[in-house]
Amino acid sequence: MDALNNGFQEVVGIVADLDASARNLCTALGFEVRHSGAVPDGALALWGLSGRMARETLIGHPDSQRGHIRLIQLDGAPAPRMRDGGQAWDTGGIFDINIRALQNIEPLHQAMGLSGFLSPAPIVDWDFGPLSVREVVENNADGLAIALMQRVAPPLAGYEAIGGNASWVFNSTQVVPDFDAARALYCDALGWKPVQESVQVHEDGKNCMGLPLGLAPGVTARIGIYQSQGQMQGSTEIIAFDCGGHDFSAADVPGRGGGAPGFSGCGGGGVARKGRQAGCAVSNPVEFEWDPHGRVRGISARTRWGARLDALESLSD
């Protein structure tokens, strides 16, 4: 079980049709089903959904024990989208999750399109700090956004044992209204280390976020990626655009779309204390059984910009 000191273990996405979503993502990404069943009452309580019922399916790369996607469907009418009508530069909640194209991004992009995903822009070649990459953002009707990224230079290392064209989920992105405040949460309060920090301007206009080509050269983005050990695995990315936009920070109950990164095996008490000190709204601790983690004690911290972080401490050992 990967711990908080090694990045997140999984991400949560709430969907309208659990079976179709799991099937489409497994087909497009080459993932497999790891678990299906009822969502524990304790997990629902963690997210402020006590009294509701829900089903879940955990999917993941067959060669990886981390970077899974936990898809959840609430009983009854489908939940509203968390970032309904949101664009990439709009703040609040979780914007996307990131998966690497290990061989060729083109067929992976095509497979996502056949699974109901649309992109705000074509595949873009660009330099992300010291990295040269190809990237495209995929969105579906639930508001689940997945950024596919293929490393061009320098050569990607650390994925030699991962088969297929798609990697596990290695990063999750939040678009924030105040870069310095978000950085302070992750670096000063939680003690995480920078993986990479940069200021980006798309001078030729080409970008994967859907900014109009004629306007993109006038938009600056501050970008930071953080993880407790300074590694880009289970890392959290923050982006602040200077162009303004809608804000989705106020939603306090999870809806459809990207949900919370889940950090398992960690001490939730420390996360709760540090999160509160940094201005997060933190749930009461809840104990429950959750496959594949066994019995856990969990807390959920909601940042001032509406992003959730779930911390799970194993009680099974």
Short mmCIF file of C-alpha atoms in Angstrom, two decimals:
data_model
loop_
_atom_site.label_atom_id
_atom_site.label_comp_id
_atom_site.label_asym_id
_atom_site.label_seq_id
_atom_site.Cartn_x
_atom_site.Cartn_y
_atom_site.Cartn_z
CA MET A 1 0.00 0.00 0.00
CA ASP A 2 1.51 3.32 -1.06
CA ALA A 3 1.61 5.92 1.66
CA LEU A 4 1.07 9.66 1.73
CA ASN A 5 4.84 10.07 1.71
CA ASN A 6 4.86 8.55 -1.78
CA GLY A 7 1.95 10.38 -3.42
CA PHE A 8 -1.66 9.40 -3.95
CA GLN A 9 -2.77 5.80 -4.46
CA GLU A 10 -5.96 6.40 -6.43
CA VAL A 11 -8.40 9.04 -7.65
CA VAL A 12 -12.19 9.10 -7.39
CA GLY A 13 -14.58 9.97 -10.20
CA ILE A 14 -18.37 10.19 -9.80
CA VAL A 15 -20.29 9.12 -12.91
CA ALA A 16 -23.88 8.72 -14.13
CA ASP A 17 -23.45 5.19 -15.53
CA LEU A 18 -20.92 3.12 -13.61
CA ASP A 19 -20.87 0.06 -15.84
CA ALA A 20 -20.55 2.02 -19.08
CA SER A 21 -17.85 4.29 -17.65
CA ALA A 22 -15.74 1.38 -16.38
CA ARG A 23 -16.13 -0.50 -19.63
CA ASN A 24 -15.23 2.50 -21.80
CA LEU A 25 -12.17 3.47 -19.78
CA CYS A 26 -10.88 -0.11 -19.58
CA THR A 27 -11.29 -0.48 -23.35
CA ALA A 28 -9.56 2.82 -24.15
CA LEU A 29 -6.74 2.62 -21.60
CA GLY A 30 -6.15 -1.13 -21.32
CA PHE A 31 -7.08 -1.06 -17.62
CA GLU A 32 -8.72 -3.92 -15.75
CA VAL A 33 -11.37 -4.11 -13.04
CA ARG A 34 -9.84 -4.62 -9.60
CA HIS A 35 -13.01 -4.47 -7.49
CA SER A 36 -16.76 -3.86 -7.82
CA GLY A 37 -19.36 -3.53 -5.10
CA ALA A 38 -21.28 -1.23 -2.81
CA VAL A 39 -19.58 1.92 -1.55
CA PRO A 40 -19.08 1.63 2.23
CA ASP A 41 -21.22 3.91 4.39
CA GLY A 42 -18.03 5.24 5.94
CA ALA A 43 -16.66 6.42 2.61
CA LEU A 44 -19.93 8.19 1.83
CA ALA A 45 -19.88 9.84 5.26
CA LEU A 46 -16.35 11.02 4.57
CA TRP A 47 -17.65 12.99 1.58
CA GLY A 48 -20.73 14.41 3.30
CA LEU A 49 -23.06 11.88 1.65
CA SER A 50 -24.35 10.05 4.74
CA GLY A 51 -27.61 8.25 4.10
CA ARG A 52 -26.96 7.82 0.38
CA MET A 53 -26.25 4.52 -1.35
CA ALA A 54 -23.79 4.01 -4.17
CA ARG A 55 -21.90 1.43 -6.23
CA GLU A 56 -18.22 1.54 -7.12
CA THR A 57 -15.77 -0.05 -9.53
CA LEU A 58 -12.02 0.25 -9.06
CA ILE A 59 -10.05 0.05 -12.32
CA GLY A 60 -6.31 0.15 -12.82
CA HIS A 61 -3.36 -0.74 -14.99
CA PRO A 62 -2.71 -4.50 -14.86
CA ASP A 63 1.01 -3.93 -14.21
CA SER A 64 0.65 -1.36 -11.43
CA GLN A 65 -0.49 -1.42 -7.81
CA ARG A 66 -1.07 2.34 -7.74
CA GLY A 67 -2.64 5.06 -9.87
CA HIS A 68 -6.12 3.47 -9.91
CA ILE A 69 -9.44 5.16 -10.75
CA ARG A 70 -12.35 4.51 -8.38
CA LEU A 71 -15.58 5.18 -10.28
CA ILE A 72 -18.72 5.77 -8.20
CA GLN A 73 -22.39 5.97 -9.15
CA LEU A 74 -24.81 7.35 -6.56
CA ASP A 75 -28.25 5.75 -6.40
CA GLY A 76 -31.16 7.80 -7.67
CA ALA A 77 -30.97 10.69 -10.11
CA PRO A 78 -27.47 11.40 -11.43
CA ALA A 79 -25.52 13.93 -9.39
CA PRO A 80 -24.90 17.33 -11.05
CA ARG A 81 -21.48 17.98 -12.56
CA MET A 82 -18.94 19.55 -10.22
CA ARG A 83 -17.58 21.93 -12.87
CA ASP A 84 -20.67 22.19 -15.07
CA GLY A 85 -19.79 24.30 -18.10
CA GLY A 86 -16.28 24.85 -16.78
CA GLN A 87 -13.32 25.63 -19.01
CA ALA A 88 -9.72 24.69 -18.28
CA TRP A 89 -8.89 28.13 -16.89
CA ASP A 90 -11.87 28.19 -14.49
CA THR A 91 -10.93 27.65 -10.85
CA GLY A 92 -12.23 25.22 -8.25
CA GLY A 93 -12.31 21.50 -7.57
CA ILE A 94 -10.23 18.95 -9.43
CA PHE A 95 -9.56 19.84 -13.07
CA ASP A 96 -8.04 16.63 -14.44
CA ILE A 97 -5.98 13.51 -13.89
CA ASN A 98 -2.89 12.68 -15.95
CA ILE A 99 -1.97 9.46 -17.75
CA ARG A 100 1.14 8.91 -19.87
CA ALA A 101 1.06 7.71 -23.44
CA LEU A 102 4.00 5.32 -23.26
CA GLN A 103 4.33 4.57 -26.97
CA ASN A 104 2.20 6.83 -29.18
CA ILE A 105 -0.39 9.38 -28.11
CA GLU A 106 -2.31 9.28 -31.40
CA PRO A 107 -4.02 5.86 -31.07
CA LEU A 108 -4.69 6.50 -27.38
CA HIS A 109 -6.41 9.78 -28.27
CA GLN A 110 -8.46 8.01 -30.92
CA ALA A 111 -9.48 5.30 -28.44
CA MET A 112 -10.63 7.91 -25.94
CA GLY A 113 -12.71 9.56 -28.66
CA LEU A 114 -14.42 6.26 -29.41
CA SER A 115 -15.19 5.95 -25.68
CA GLY A 116 -17.12 9.22 -25.57
CA PHE A 117 -14.38 11.76 -24.79
CA LEU A 118 -13.97 15.10 -26.58
CA SER A 119 -10.96 17.43 -26.58
CA PRO A 120 -10.97 21.25 -26.48
CA ALA A 121 -7.89 21.32 -28.73
CA PRO A 122 -5.88 18.95 -30.96
CA ILE A 123 -2.76 17.19 -29.71
CA VAL A 124 -0.17 19.88 -28.99
CA ASP A 125 3.63 19.70 -28.98
CA TRP A 126 5.10 22.01 -26.36
CA ASP A 127 7.89 22.52 -23.86
CA PHE A 128 6.86 22.15 -20.22
CA GLY A 129 9.81 23.59 -18.34
CA PRO A 130 12.77 21.31 -19.19
CA LEU A 131 10.48 18.69 -20.77
CA SER A 132 9.31 18.40 -24.36
CA VAL A 133 5.91 16.72 -24.50
CA ARG A 134 2.87 16.00 -26.62
CA GLU A 135 -0.40 16.51 -24.77
CA VAL A 136 -4.17 16.42 -25.24
CA VAL A 137 -6.98 16.88 -22.71
CA GLU A 138 -9.95 14.52 -22.91
CA ASN A 139 -13.36 15.33 -21.36
CA ASN A 140 -16.51 13.21 -21.13
CA ALA A 141 -20.15 13.94 -20.36
CA ASP A 142 -19.60 13.41 -16.62
CA GLY A 143 -16.96 16.12 -16.52
CA LEU A 144 -14.18 13.58 -15.98
CA ALA A 145 -11.08 15.13 -17.57
CA ILE A 146 -8.00 13.07 -18.44
CA ALA A 147 -4.85 14.68 -19.82
CA LEU A 148 -2.79 12.31 -21.96
CA MET A 149 0.91 13.18 -22.08
CA GLN A 150 3.67 11.64 -24.17
CA ARG A 151 7.26 12.45 -23.26
CA VAL A 152 9.40 13.45 -26.25
CA ALA A 153 12.58 14.57 -24.46
CA PRO A 154 14.38 13.71 -22.30
CA PRO A 155 13.53 10.00 -22.56
CA LEU A 156 10.98 8.77 -20.02
CA ALA A 157 12.38 6.48 -17.33
CA GLY A 158 10.75 4.35 -14.66
CA TYR A 159 7.99 2.78 -16.75
CA GLU A 160 9.96 -0.10 -18.26
CA ALA A 161 7.81 -2.70 -16.47
CA ILE A 162 4.51 -1.11 -17.53
CA GLY A 163 3.02 -2.76 -20.62
CA GLY A 164 0.59 -1.27 -23.12
CA ASN A 165 0.27 2.29 -24.36
CA ALA A 166 -1.31 3.94 -21.29
CA SER A 167 0.33 4.28 -17.88
CA TRP A 168 -1.33 4.42 -14.48
CA VAL A 169 -2.62 7.77 -13.18
CA PHE A 170 0.52 9.63 -12.13
CA ASN A 171 -0.66 13.21 -11.47
CA SER A 172 -3.79 15.22 -10.66
CA THR A 173 -4.36 18.90 -11.49
CA GLN A 174 -6.18 21.72 -9.71
CA VAL A 175 -6.78 25.16 -11.23
CA VAL A 176 -6.50 27.61 -8.34
CA PRO A 177 -7.36 31.30 -7.82
CA ASP A 178 -4.28 32.03 -5.69
CA PHE A 179 -1.08 30.21 -6.62
CA ASP A 180 0.86 31.31 -3.54
CA ALA A 181 -1.89 30.17 -1.15
CA ALA A 182 -2.12 26.77 -2.84
CA ARG A 183 1.65 26.38 -2.83
CA ALA A 184 1.71 27.26 0.86
CA LEU A 185 -0.77 24.47 1.63
CA TYR A 186 1.25 21.78 -0.09
CA CYS A 187 4.79 22.96 0.68
CA ASP A 188 4.56 24.88 3.96
CA ALA A 189 1.67 23.12 5.71
CA LEU A 190 1.94 19.56 4.39
CA GLY A 191 5.70 19.69 3.84
CA TRP A 192 5.69 18.46 0.26
CA LYS A 193 8.58 19.17 -2.12
CA PRO A 194 8.46 20.84 -5.53
CA VAL A 195 8.78 18.45 -8.46
CA GLN A 196 8.72 21.24 -10.98
CA GLU A 197 7.71 24.92 -11.08
CA SER A 198 7.41 27.12 -14.15
CA VAL A 199 5.71 30.10 -15.73
CA GLN A 200 4.17 29.29 -19.11
CA VAL A 201 3.11 31.52 -22.01
CA HIS A 202 2.08 29.87 -25.28
CA GLU A 203 3.72 32.40 -27.57
CA ASP A 204 2.57 30.68 -30.77
CA GLY A 205 -0.96 30.32 -29.37
CA LYS A 206 -1.02 26.53 -29.56
CA ASN A 207 -2.19 24.97 -26.31
CA CYS A 208 -4.04 21.87 -25.06
CA MET A 209 -6.41 23.78 -22.77
CA GLY A 210 -8.66 25.26 -25.45
CA LEU A 211 -7.56 28.87 -25.10
CA PRO A 212 -8.27 30.70 -28.40
CA LEU A 213 -5.11 30.78 -30.51
CA GLY A 214 -5.26 34.55 -30.86
CA LEU A 215 -5.63 35.13 -27.12
CA ALA A 216 -3.35 32.44 -25.70
CA PRO A 217 -0.11 34.45 -26.17
CA GLY A 218 -1.51 37.03 -23.75
CA VAL A 219 -2.30 34.51 -21.00
CA THR A 220 0.27 33.56 -18.38
CA ALA A 221 0.02 30.39 -16.31
CA ARG A 222 1.96 29.69 -13.13
CA ILE A 223 2.39 25.93 -12.72
CA GLY A 224 3.70 23.91 -9.81
CA ILE A 225 3.84 20.16 -9.21
CA TYR A 226 4.33 18.87 -5.65
CA GLN A 227 4.77 15.55 -3.90
CA SER A 228 6.15 14.64 -0.50
CA GLN A 229 9.35 13.14 -1.93
CA GLY A 230 9.61 15.48 -4.90
CA GLN A 231 8.69 12.73 -7.37
CA MET A 232 6.22 12.86 -10.24
CA GLN A 233 4.19 9.86 -9.09
CA GLY A 234 0.94 10.44 -7.28
CA SER A 235 1.80 14.13 -7.50
CA THR A 236 -0.47 17.16 -7.26
CA GLU A 237 -0.29 19.97 -9.82
CA ILE A 238 -1.62 23.49 -9.35
CA ILE A 239 -2.16 25.99 -12.17
CA ALA A 240 -3.13 29.66 -11.85
CA PHE A 241 -4.10 31.53 -15.03
CA ASP A 242 -4.11 35.34 -15.12
CA CYS A 243 -7.12 35.61 -17.45
CA GLY A 244 -9.94 35.20 -14.93
CA GLY A 245 -12.93 32.91 -15.34
CA HIS A 246 -15.74 31.15 -13.53
CA ASP A 247 -15.13 29.77 -10.05
CA PHE A 248 -16.39 26.36 -8.87
CA SER A 249 -14.89 26.44 -5.38
CA ALA A 250 -18.19 26.63 -3.52
CA ALA A 251 -19.52 23.11 -4.17
CA ASP A 252 -19.24 21.35 -0.80
CA VAL A 253 -20.77 17.97 -1.76
CA PRO A 254 -19.07 15.87 -4.45
CA GLY A 255 -20.79 15.78 -7.85
CA ARG A 256 -20.01 14.14 -11.17
CA GLY A 257 -16.52 14.48 -12.53
CA GLY A 258 -13.06 14.34 -11.04
CA GLY A 259 -13.07 13.81 -7.30
CA ALA A 260 -10.48 13.41 -4.61
CA PRO A 261 -6.99 11.95 -4.81
CA GLY A 262 -6.77 9.22 -2.18
CA PHE A 263 -3.62 8.95 -0.06
CA SER A 264 -3.59 5.56 1.63
CA GLY A 265 -1.48 4.16 4.42
CA CYS A 266 -0.93 7.56 6.02
CA GLY A 267 -1.69 9.13 9.37
CA GLY A 268 -4.89 11.09 8.78
CA GLY A 269 -4.58 12.94 12.07
CA GLY A 270 -1.52 14.84 10.91
CA VAL A 271 -3.15 15.72 7.61
CA ALA A 272 -6.28 16.92 9.44
CA ARG A 273 -4.33 19.12 11.82
CA LYS A 274 -2.10 20.64 9.14
CA GLY A 275 -5.00 21.04 6.74
CA ARG A 276 -7.11 22.93 9.29
CA GLN A 277 -4.18 25.21 10.08
CA ALA A 278 -3.93 26.01 6.36
CA GLY A 279 -7.64 26.85 6.04
CA CYS A 280 -9.05 23.52 4.84
CA ALA A 281 -12.45 22.23 5.94
CA VAL A 282 -11.71 18.79 7.41
CA SER A 283 -14.20 16.00 8.08
CA ASN A 284 -14.37 14.04 11.29
CA PRO A 285 -12.41 10.77 11.14
CA VAL A 286 -14.40 7.71 10.06
CA GLU A 287 -13.45 4.03 10.37
CA PHE A 288 -14.66 1.54 7.74
CA GLU A 289 -13.68 -1.36 5.49
CA TRP A 290 -12.71 -0.36 1.94
CA ASP A 291 -11.47 -2.74 -0.73
CA PRO A 292 -8.54 -3.17 -1.39
CA HIS A 293 -7.25 -1.25 1.63
CA GLY A 294 -8.88 -3.30 4.37
CA ARG A 295 -10.00 -1.50 7.50
CA VAL A 296 -9.04 2.19 7.42
CA ARG A 297 -9.48 5.40 9.35
CA GLY A 298 -10.14 8.22 6.90
CA ILE A 299 -10.49 11.98 6.80
CA SER A 300 -11.36 14.25 3.88
CA ALA A 301 -9.85 17.72 3.62
CA ARG A 302 -11.45 20.31 1.33
CA THR A 303 -9.24 23.20 0.28
CA ARG A 304 -10.43 26.80 0.03
CA TRP A 305 -10.64 26.32 -3.76
CA GLY A 306 -12.87 23.24 -3.41
CA ALA A 307 -10.39 20.43 -4.10
CA ARG A 308 -10.70 17.35 -1.89
CA LEU A 309 -7.86 15.25 -0.51
CA ASP A 310 -8.73 11.96 1.19
CA ALA A 311 -6.23 10.50 3.67
CA LEU A 312 -6.57 6.88 4.78
CA GLU A 313 -4.70 5.23 7.64
CA SER A 314 -4.60 1.44 7.55
CA LEU A 315 -5.97 -0.31 10.65
CA SER A 316 -5.51 -3.82 9.22
CA ASP A 317 -1.87 -4.38 10.14
#
